[in-house]
mmCIF file with all atom_site columns, C-alpha atoms in Angstrom:
data_model
loop_
_atom_site.group_PDB
_atom_site.id
_atom_site.type_symbol
_atom_site.label_atom_id
_atom_site.label_alt_id
_atom_site.label_comp_id
_atom_site.label_asym_id
_atom_site.label_entity_id
_atom_site.label_seq_id
_atom_site.pdbx_PDB_ins_code
_atom_site.Cartn_x
_atom_site.Cartn_y
_atom_site.Cartn_z
_atom_site.occupancy
_atom_site.B_iso_or_equiv
_atom_site.pdbx_formal_charge
_atom_site.auth_seq_id
_atom_site.auth_comp_id
_atom_site.auth_asym_id
_atom_site.auth_atom_id
_atom_site.pdbx_PDB_model_num
ATOM 1   C CA . MET A 1 1   ? 42.909 67.316  -20.454 1.00 40.00 ? 1   MET A CA 1
ATOM 2   C CA . ALA A 1 2   ? 42.185 69.986  -23.264 1.00 50.00 ? 2   ALA A CA 1
ATOM 3   C CA . GLN A 1 3   ? 43.101 69.135  -26.735 1.00 69.00 ? 3   GLN A CA 1
ATOM 4   C CA . TYR A 1 4   ? 44.641 72.066  -28.495 1.00 80.00 ? 4   TYR A CA 1
ATOM 5   C CA . GLY A 1 5   ? 43.537 72.849  -31.975 1.00 87.00 ? 5   GLY A CA 1
ATOM 6   C CA . ARG A 1 6   ? 41.379 75.243  -34.011 1.00 94.00 ? 6   ARG A CA 1
ATOM 7   C CA . ILE A 1 7   ? 38.167 75.425  -35.823 1.00 96.00 ? 7   ILE A CA 1
ATOM 8   C CA . ILE A 1 8   ? 37.841 77.691  -38.859 1.00 97.00 ? 8   ILE A CA 1
ATOM 9   C CA . GLY A 1 9   ? 34.681 79.596  -39.627 1.00 96.00 ? 9   GLY A CA 1
ATOM 10  C CA . ILE A 1 10  ? 33.520 80.621  -43.145 1.00 96.00 ? 10  ILE A CA 1
ATOM 11  C CA . ASP A 1 11  ? 31.149 83.155  -44.496 1.00 93.00 ? 11  ASP A CA 1
ATOM 12  C CA . VAL A 1 12  ? 30.535 82.388  -48.170 1.00 93.00 ? 12  VAL A CA 1
ATOM 13  C CA . GLY A 1 13  ? 29.674 85.266  -50.427 1.00 89.00 ? 13  GLY A CA 1
ATOM 14  C CA . THR A 1 14  ? 29.269 85.618  -54.223 1.00 88.00 ? 14  THR A CA 1
ATOM 15  C CA . LYS A 1 15  ? 32.602 87.546  -54.569 1.00 90.00 ? 15  LYS A CA 1
ATOM 16  C CA . TRP A 1 16  ? 34.131 87.467  -51.065 1.00 91.00 ? 16  TRP A CA 1
ATOM 17  C CA . VAL A 1 17  ? 34.578 84.747  -48.313 1.00 94.00 ? 17  VAL A CA 1
ATOM 18  C CA . GLY A 1 18  ? 35.420 85.863  -44.844 1.00 94.00 ? 18  GLY A CA 1
ATOM 19  C CA . LEU A 1 19  ? 37.442 83.334  -42.652 1.00 96.00 ? 19  LEU A CA 1
ATOM 20  C CA . ALA A 1 20  ? 37.725 83.360  -38.834 1.00 96.00 ? 20  ALA A CA 1
ATOM 21  C CA . ARG A 1 21  ? 39.396 80.849  -36.470 1.00 96.00 ? 21  ARG A CA 1
ATOM 22  C CA . THR A 1 22  ? 39.338 80.001  -32.995 1.00 96.00 ? 22  THR A CA 1
ATOM 23  C CA . ASP A 1 23  ? 41.938 80.228  -30.296 1.00 93.00 ? 23  ASP A CA 1
ATOM 24  C CA . LEU A 1 24  ? 43.810 77.040  -29.368 1.00 90.00 ? 24  LEU A CA 1
ATOM 25  C CA . LEU A 1 25  ? 41.253 76.205  -26.609 1.00 89.00 ? 25  LEU A CA 1
ATOM 26  C CA . LYS A 1 26  ? 38.406 76.682  -28.961 1.00 91.00 ? 26  LYS A CA 1
ATOM 27  C CA . THR A 1 27  ? 36.706 79.331  -26.916 1.00 91.00 ? 27  THR A CA 1
ATOM 28  C CA . VAL A 1 28  ? 36.841 82.496  -28.919 1.00 92.00 ? 28  VAL A CA 1
ATOM 29  C CA . ALA A 1 29  ? 36.506 83.226  -32.652 1.00 93.00 ? 29  ALA A CA 1
ATOM 30  C CA . ASN A 1 30  ? 38.633 85.856  -34.196 1.00 93.00 ? 30  ASN A CA 1
ATOM 31  C CA . PRO A 1 31  ? 38.583 87.044  -37.855 1.00 92.00 ? 31  PRO A CA 1
ATOM 32  C CA . ILE A 1 32  ? 41.392 86.059  -40.102 1.00 93.00 ? 32  ILE A CA 1
ATOM 33  C CA . GLY A 1 33  ? 40.618 87.942  -43.266 1.00 92.00 ? 33  GLY A CA 1
ATOM 34  C CA . THR A 1 34  ? 38.487 88.238  -46.470 1.00 92.00 ? 34  THR A CA 1
ATOM 35  C CA . TYR A 1 35  ? 39.470 86.497  -49.633 1.00 95.00 ? 35  TYR A CA 1
ATOM 36  C CA . HIS A 1 36  ? 38.356 86.550  -53.186 1.00 94.00 ? 36  HIS A CA 1
ATOM 37  C CA . VAL A 1 37  ? 36.395 83.410  -54.060 1.00 93.00 ? 37  VAL A CA 1
ATOM 38  C CA . ASP A 1 38  ? 39.199 82.483  -56.378 1.00 92.00 ? 38  ASP A CA 1
ATOM 39  C CA . ASP A 1 39  ? 41.841 82.707  -53.593 1.00 95.00 ? 39  ASP A CA 1
ATOM 40  C CA . VAL A 1 40  ? 40.038 81.346  -50.627 1.00 96.00 ? 40  VAL A CA 1
ATOM 41  C CA . PHE A 1 41  ? 41.066 77.777  -51.012 1.00 97.00 ? 41  PHE A CA 1
ATOM 42  C CA . ASP A 1 42  ? 44.741 78.859  -50.980 1.00 97.00 ? 42  ASP A CA 1
ATOM 43  C CA . ALA A 1 43  ? 44.224 80.725  -47.697 1.00 96.00 ? 43  ALA A CA 1
ATOM 44  C CA . LEU A 1 44  ? 42.236 77.647  -46.245 1.00 96.00 ? 44  LEU A CA 1
ATOM 45  C CA . GLY A 1 45  ? 45.131 75.273  -47.357 1.00 96.00 ? 45  GLY A CA 1
ATOM 46  C CA . GLU A 1 46  ? 47.599 77.530  -45.622 1.00 96.00 ? 46  GLU A CA 1
ATOM 47  C CA . GLN A 1 47  ? 45.480 77.348  -42.493 1.00 95.00 ? 47  GLN A CA 1
ATOM 48  C CA . LEU A 1 48  ? 45.052 73.688  -42.761 1.00 94.00 ? 48  LEU A CA 1
ATOM 49  C CA . GLU A 1 49  ? 48.899 73.057  -43.248 1.00 93.00 ? 49  GLU A CA 1
ATOM 50  C CA . ASN A 1 50  ? 50.065 75.339  -40.577 1.00 93.00 ? 50  ASN A CA 1
ATOM 51  C CA . GLU A 1 51  ? 47.368 75.069  -37.906 1.00 91.00 ? 51  GLU A CA 1
ATOM 52  C CA . ASN A 1 52  ? 46.050 72.003  -36.101 1.00 91.00 ? 52  ASN A CA 1
ATOM 53  C CA . VAL A 1 53  ? 42.397 72.578  -37.519 1.00 94.00 ? 53  VAL A CA 1
ATOM 54  C CA . GLU A 1 54  ? 39.854 70.108  -36.210 1.00 93.00 ? 54  GLU A CA 1
ATOM 55  C CA . LYS A 1 55  ? 36.755 71.422  -38.099 1.00 94.00 ? 55  LYS A CA 1
ATOM 56  C CA . VAL A 1 56  ? 35.459 73.900  -40.578 1.00 96.00 ? 56  VAL A CA 1
ATOM 57  C CA . VAL A 1 57  ? 32.199 75.486  -39.898 1.00 96.00 ? 57  VAL A CA 1
ATOM 58  C CA . VAL A 1 58  ? 30.384 76.951  -42.797 1.00 95.00 ? 58  VAL A CA 1
ATOM 59  C CA . GLY A 1 59  ? 27.474 79.525  -42.553 1.00 92.00 ? 59  GLY A CA 1
ATOM 60  C CA . TRP A 1 60  ? 24.257 77.947  -43.818 1.00 91.00 ? 60  TRP A CA 1
ATOM 61  C CA . PRO A 1 61  ? 21.943 80.754  -45.355 1.00 86.00 ? 61  PRO A CA 1
ATOM 62  C CA . LEU A 1 62  ? 18.559 80.246  -44.054 1.00 82.00 ? 62  LEU A CA 1
ATOM 63  C CA . THR A 1 63  ? 15.528 82.639  -44.587 1.00 78.00 ? 63  THR A CA 1
ATOM 64  C CA . PRO A 1 64  ? 13.846 84.364  -41.597 1.00 79.00 ? 64  PRO A CA 1
ATOM 65  C CA . GLU A 1 65  ? 11.423 81.464  -41.671 1.00 84.00 ? 65  GLU A CA 1
ATOM 66  C CA . GLY A 1 66  ? 14.297 78.878  -41.324 1.00 81.00 ? 66  GLY A CA 1
ATOM 67  C CA . GLU A 1 67  ? 13.728 77.554  -44.876 1.00 85.00 ? 67  GLU A CA 1
ATOM 68  C CA . GLU A 1 68  ? 16.802 77.196  -47.264 1.00 85.00 ? 68  GLU A CA 1
ATOM 69  C CA . GLY A 1 69  ? 17.380 80.556  -48.961 1.00 78.00 ? 69  GLY A CA 1
ATOM 70  C CA . ARG A 1 70  ? 18.609 81.321  -52.470 1.00 83.00 ? 70  ARG A CA 1
ATOM 71  C CA . ALA A 1 71  ? 22.146 81.381  -51.461 1.00 83.00 ? 71  ALA A CA 1
ATOM 72  C CA . ILE A 1 72  ? 22.140 77.554  -50.548 1.00 90.00 ? 72  ILE A CA 1
ATOM 73  C CA . LYS A 1 73  ? 23.123 76.828  -54.007 1.00 92.00 ? 73  LYS A CA 1
ATOM 74  C CA . MET A 1 74  ? 26.150 78.951  -53.829 1.00 92.00 ? 74  MET A CA 1
ATOM 75  C CA . VAL A 1 75  ? 27.206 77.400  -50.425 1.00 94.00 ? 75  VAL A CA 1
ATOM 76  C CA . LYS A 1 76  ? 26.646 74.064  -51.658 1.00 95.00 ? 76  LYS A CA 1
ATOM 77  C CA . GLU A 1 77  ? 28.936 74.521  -54.609 1.00 95.00 ? 77  GLU A CA 1
ATOM 78  C CA . PHE A 1 78  ? 31.525 75.987  -52.143 1.00 96.00 ? 78  PHE A CA 1
ATOM 79  C CA . LEU A 1 79  ? 31.316 72.956  -49.977 1.00 96.00 ? 79  LEU A CA 1
ATOM 80  C CA . ALA A 1 80  ? 31.625 70.494  -53.019 1.00 96.00 ? 80  ALA A CA 1
ATOM 81  C CA . LYS A 1 81  ? 34.872 72.353  -53.790 1.00 96.00 ? 81  LYS A CA 1
ATOM 82  C CA . LEU A 1 82  ? 35.970 72.344  -50.187 1.00 96.00 ? 82  LEU A CA 1
ATOM 83  C CA . GLU A 1 83  ? 35.318 68.509  -49.974 1.00 95.00 ? 83  GLU A CA 1
ATOM 84  C CA . THR A 1 84  ? 37.332 67.916  -53.352 1.00 96.00 ? 84  THR A CA 1
ATOM 85  C CA . LYS A 1 85  ? 40.239 70.003  -52.370 1.00 97.00 ? 85  LYS A CA 1
ATOM 86  C CA . PHE A 1 86  ? 40.214 68.847  -48.640 1.00 97.00 ? 86  PHE A CA 1
ATOM 87  C CA . PRO A 1 87  ? 38.588 65.517  -48.395 1.00 96.00 ? 87  PRO A CA 1
ATOM 88  C CA . ASP A 1 88  ? 39.758 64.964  -44.841 1.00 93.00 ? 88  ASP A CA 1
ATOM 89  C CA . VAL A 1 89  ? 38.343 68.103  -43.329 1.00 94.00 ? 89  VAL A CA 1
ATOM 90  C CA . ASP A 1 90  ? 35.335 67.566  -41.018 1.00 94.00 ? 90  ASP A CA 1
ATOM 91  C CA . VAL A 1 91  ? 32.733 70.175  -41.896 1.00 95.00 ? 91  VAL A CA 1
ATOM 92  C CA . ALA A 1 92  ? 29.797 71.379  -40.094 1.00 93.00 ? 92  ALA A CA 1
ATOM 93  C CA . LYS A 1 93  ? 27.114 73.996  -41.058 1.00 92.00 ? 93  LYS A CA 1
ATOM 94  C CA . VAL A 1 94  ? 25.537 76.735  -38.762 1.00 89.00 ? 94  VAL A CA 1
ATOM 95  C CA . ASP A 1 95  ? 22.506 78.916  -39.386 1.00 84.00 ? 95  ASP A CA 1
ATOM 96  C CA . GLU A 1 96  ? 23.972 82.127  -40.482 1.00 79.00 ? 96  GLU A CA 1
ATOM 97  C CA . ARG A 1 97  ? 20.848 84.358  -40.341 1.00 69.00 ? 97  ARG A CA 1
ATOM 98  C CA . TYR A 1 98  ? 21.486 87.914  -39.389 1.00 61.00 ? 98  TYR A CA 1
ATOM 99  C CA . THR A 1 99  ? 25.281 87.481  -38.949 1.00 63.00 ? 99  THR A CA 1
ATOM 100 C CA . SER A 1 100 ? 26.005 90.363  -41.352 1.00 64.00 ? 100 SER A CA 1
ATOM 101 C CA . LYS A 1 101 ? 23.740 92.671  -39.440 1.00 65.00 ? 101 LYS A CA 1
ATOM 102 C CA . GLU A 1 102 ? 25.394 91.391  -36.289 1.00 64.00 ? 102 GLU A CA 1
ATOM 103 C CA . ALA A 1 103 ? 28.748 91.986  -37.667 1.00 60.00 ? 103 ALA A CA 1
ATOM 104 C CA . VAL A 1 104 ? 27.931 95.679  -38.516 1.00 60.00 ? 104 VAL A CA 1
ATOM 105 C CA . ARG A 1 105 ? 26.336 96.127  -35.062 1.00 66.00 ? 105 ARG A CA 1
ATOM 106 C CA . ALA A 1 106 ? 29.482 94.850  -33.394 1.00 61.00 ? 106 ALA A CA 1
ATOM 107 C CA . MET A 1 107 ? 31.742 97.105  -35.469 1.00 58.00 ? 107 MET A CA 1
ATOM 108 C CA . VAL A 1 108 ? 29.466 100.207 -34.578 1.00 61.00 ? 108 VAL A CA 1
ATOM 109 C CA . GLU A 1 109 ? 29.929 99.224  -30.814 1.00 66.00 ? 109 GLU A CA 1
ATOM 110 C CA . ALA A 1 110 ? 33.559 98.892  -31.349 1.00 62.00 ? 110 ALA A CA 1
ATOM 111 C CA . GLY A 1 111 ? 33.684 102.328 -32.743 1.00 66.00 ? 111 GLY A CA 1
ATOM 112 C CA . VAL A 1 112 ? 34.625 101.331 -36.193 1.00 59.00 ? 112 VAL A CA 1
ATOM 113 C CA . PRO A 1 113 ? 34.110 104.520 -38.648 1.00 60.00 ? 113 PRO A CA 1
ATOM 114 C CA . LYS A 1 114 ? 31.090 104.317 -40.929 1.00 60.00 ? 114 LYS A CA 1
ATOM 115 C CA . MET A 1 115 ? 33.296 104.426 -43.944 1.00 61.00 ? 115 MET A CA 1
ATOM 116 C CA . LYS A 1 116 ? 35.421 101.406 -42.765 1.00 56.00 ? 116 LYS A CA 1
ATOM 117 C CA . ARG A 1 117 ? 32.003 99.646  -41.837 1.00 46.00 ? 117 ARG A CA 1
ATOM 118 C CA . ARG A 1 118 ? 31.090 99.719  -45.499 1.00 53.00 ? 118 ARG A CA 1
ATOM 119 C CA . GLU A 1 119 ? 34.139 97.798  -46.511 1.00 53.00 ? 119 GLU A CA 1
ATOM 120 C CA . SER A 1 120 ? 32.744 94.404  -47.350 1.00 53.00 ? 120 SER A CA 1
ATOM 121 C CA . ASP A 1 121 ? 35.933 92.673  -46.333 1.00 60.00 ? 121 ASP A CA 1
ATOM 122 C CA . ARG A 1 122 ? 35.462 93.797  -42.705 1.00 69.00 ? 122 ARG A CA 1
ATOM 123 C CA . VAL A 1 123 ? 31.838 92.537  -42.710 1.00 73.00 ? 123 VAL A CA 1
ATOM 124 C CA . ASN A 1 124 ? 32.651 89.266  -44.142 1.00 83.00 ? 124 ASN A CA 1
ATOM 125 C CA . GLN A 1 125 ? 35.371 88.320  -41.862 1.00 85.00 ? 125 GLN A CA 1
ATOM 126 C CA . ALA A 1 126 ? 33.522 89.618  -38.868 1.00 85.00 ? 126 ALA A CA 1
ATOM 127 C CA . ALA A 1 127 ? 30.419 87.568  -39.989 1.00 87.00 ? 127 ALA A CA 1
ATOM 128 C CA . ALA A 1 128 ? 32.622 84.634  -40.133 1.00 93.00 ? 128 ALA A CA 1
ATOM 129 C CA . ALA A 1 129 ? 33.708 85.169  -36.588 1.00 91.00 ? 129 ALA A CA 1
ATOM 130 C CA . ILE A 1 130 ? 30.146 85.370  -35.461 1.00 88.00 ? 130 ILE A CA 1
ATOM 131 C CA . ILE A 1 131 ? 29.292 82.213  -37.273 1.00 92.00 ? 131 ILE A CA 1
ATOM 132 C CA . LEU A 1 132 ? 32.170 80.507  -35.637 1.00 93.00 ? 132 LEU A CA 1
ATOM 133 C CA . GLN A 1 133 ? 31.237 81.863  -32.171 1.00 91.00 ? 133 GLN A CA 1
ATOM 134 C CA . LYS A 1 134 ? 27.595 80.654  -32.680 1.00 89.00 ? 134 LYS A CA 1
ATOM 135 C CA . TYR A 1 135 ? 28.927 77.176  -33.325 1.00 93.00 ? 135 TYR A CA 1
ATOM 136 C CA . ILE A 1 136 ? 31.060 77.300  -30.100 1.00 91.00 ? 136 ILE A CA 1
ATOM 137 C CA . GLU A 1 137 ? 28.183 78.421  -28.110 1.00 86.00 ? 137 GLU A CA 1
ATOM 138 C CA . LEU A 1 138 ? 25.940 75.754  -29.635 1.00 85.00 ? 138 LEU A CA 1
ATOM 139 C CA . VAL A 1 139 ? 28.510 73.015  -28.781 1.00 85.00 ? 139 VAL A CA 1
ATOM 140 C CA . LYS A 1 140 ? 28.765 74.332  -25.206 1.00 81.00 ? 140 LYS A CA 1
ATOM 141 C CA . ALA A 1 141 ? 24.834 74.848  -24.778 1.00 80.00 ? 141 ALA A CA 1
ATOM 142 C CA . ASN A 1 142 ? 24.219 71.238  -26.068 1.00 76.00 ? 142 ASN A CA 1
ATOM 143 C CA . ASN A 1 143 ? 27.142 69.691  -24.234 1.00 65.00 ? 143 ASN A CA 1
ATOM 144 C CA . VAL A 1 144 ? 28.238 68.242  -27.607 1.00 59.00 ? 144 VAL A CA 1
ATOM 145 C CA . ARG A 1 145 ? 31.849 67.359  -28.275 1.00 56.00 ? 145 ARG A CA 1
ATOM 146 C CA . ILE A 1 146 ? 33.607 69.506  -30.958 1.00 51.00 ? 146 ILE A CA 1
ATOM 147 C CA . THR A 1 147 ? 34.384 66.377  -32.857 1.00 49.00 ? 147 THR A CA 1
ATOM 148 C CA . ASP A 1 148 ? 30.686 65.514  -33.321 1.00 48.00 ? 148 ASP A CA 1
ATOM 149 C CA . ARG A 1 149 ? 29.060 66.641  -36.449 1.00 48.00 ? 149 ARG A CA 1
ATOM 150 C CA . TYR A 1 150 ? 26.709 69.388  -35.353 1.00 44.00 ? 150 TYR A CA 1
ATOM 151 C CA . VAL A 1 151 ? 24.249 71.202  -37.910 1.00 42.00 ? 151 VAL A CA 1
#
């Protein structure tokens, strides 16, 4: 019997943070929105309070060579705040290489006009959905339970 719940995906940026969430069966990721770094924890708190969130998946910025990139420090600081504000939340990290490019490509394929594609809020939330969808696919491909910690 399937357990109903959601997973939240996060694309951390210097000024903006994109959020996405799964459907209740945890099969599809959909963008929620983009929030200023000062406001994202309020938005996360609302999701955690109003939804049955089983896990939070954060994009882990690796270089093309698979090494930790410059943005790792920023994401580590975000994760430290996340753990302080929501200590009971289970967190996983997923390689986020090329997710912003994938987000722009997906918007082109969906027919989103060029001016709208330049709006960083659209890219951030689409990237969060791609990060989350990657996690879902990794879990399926590796026959791992959602409740397992997968990095």
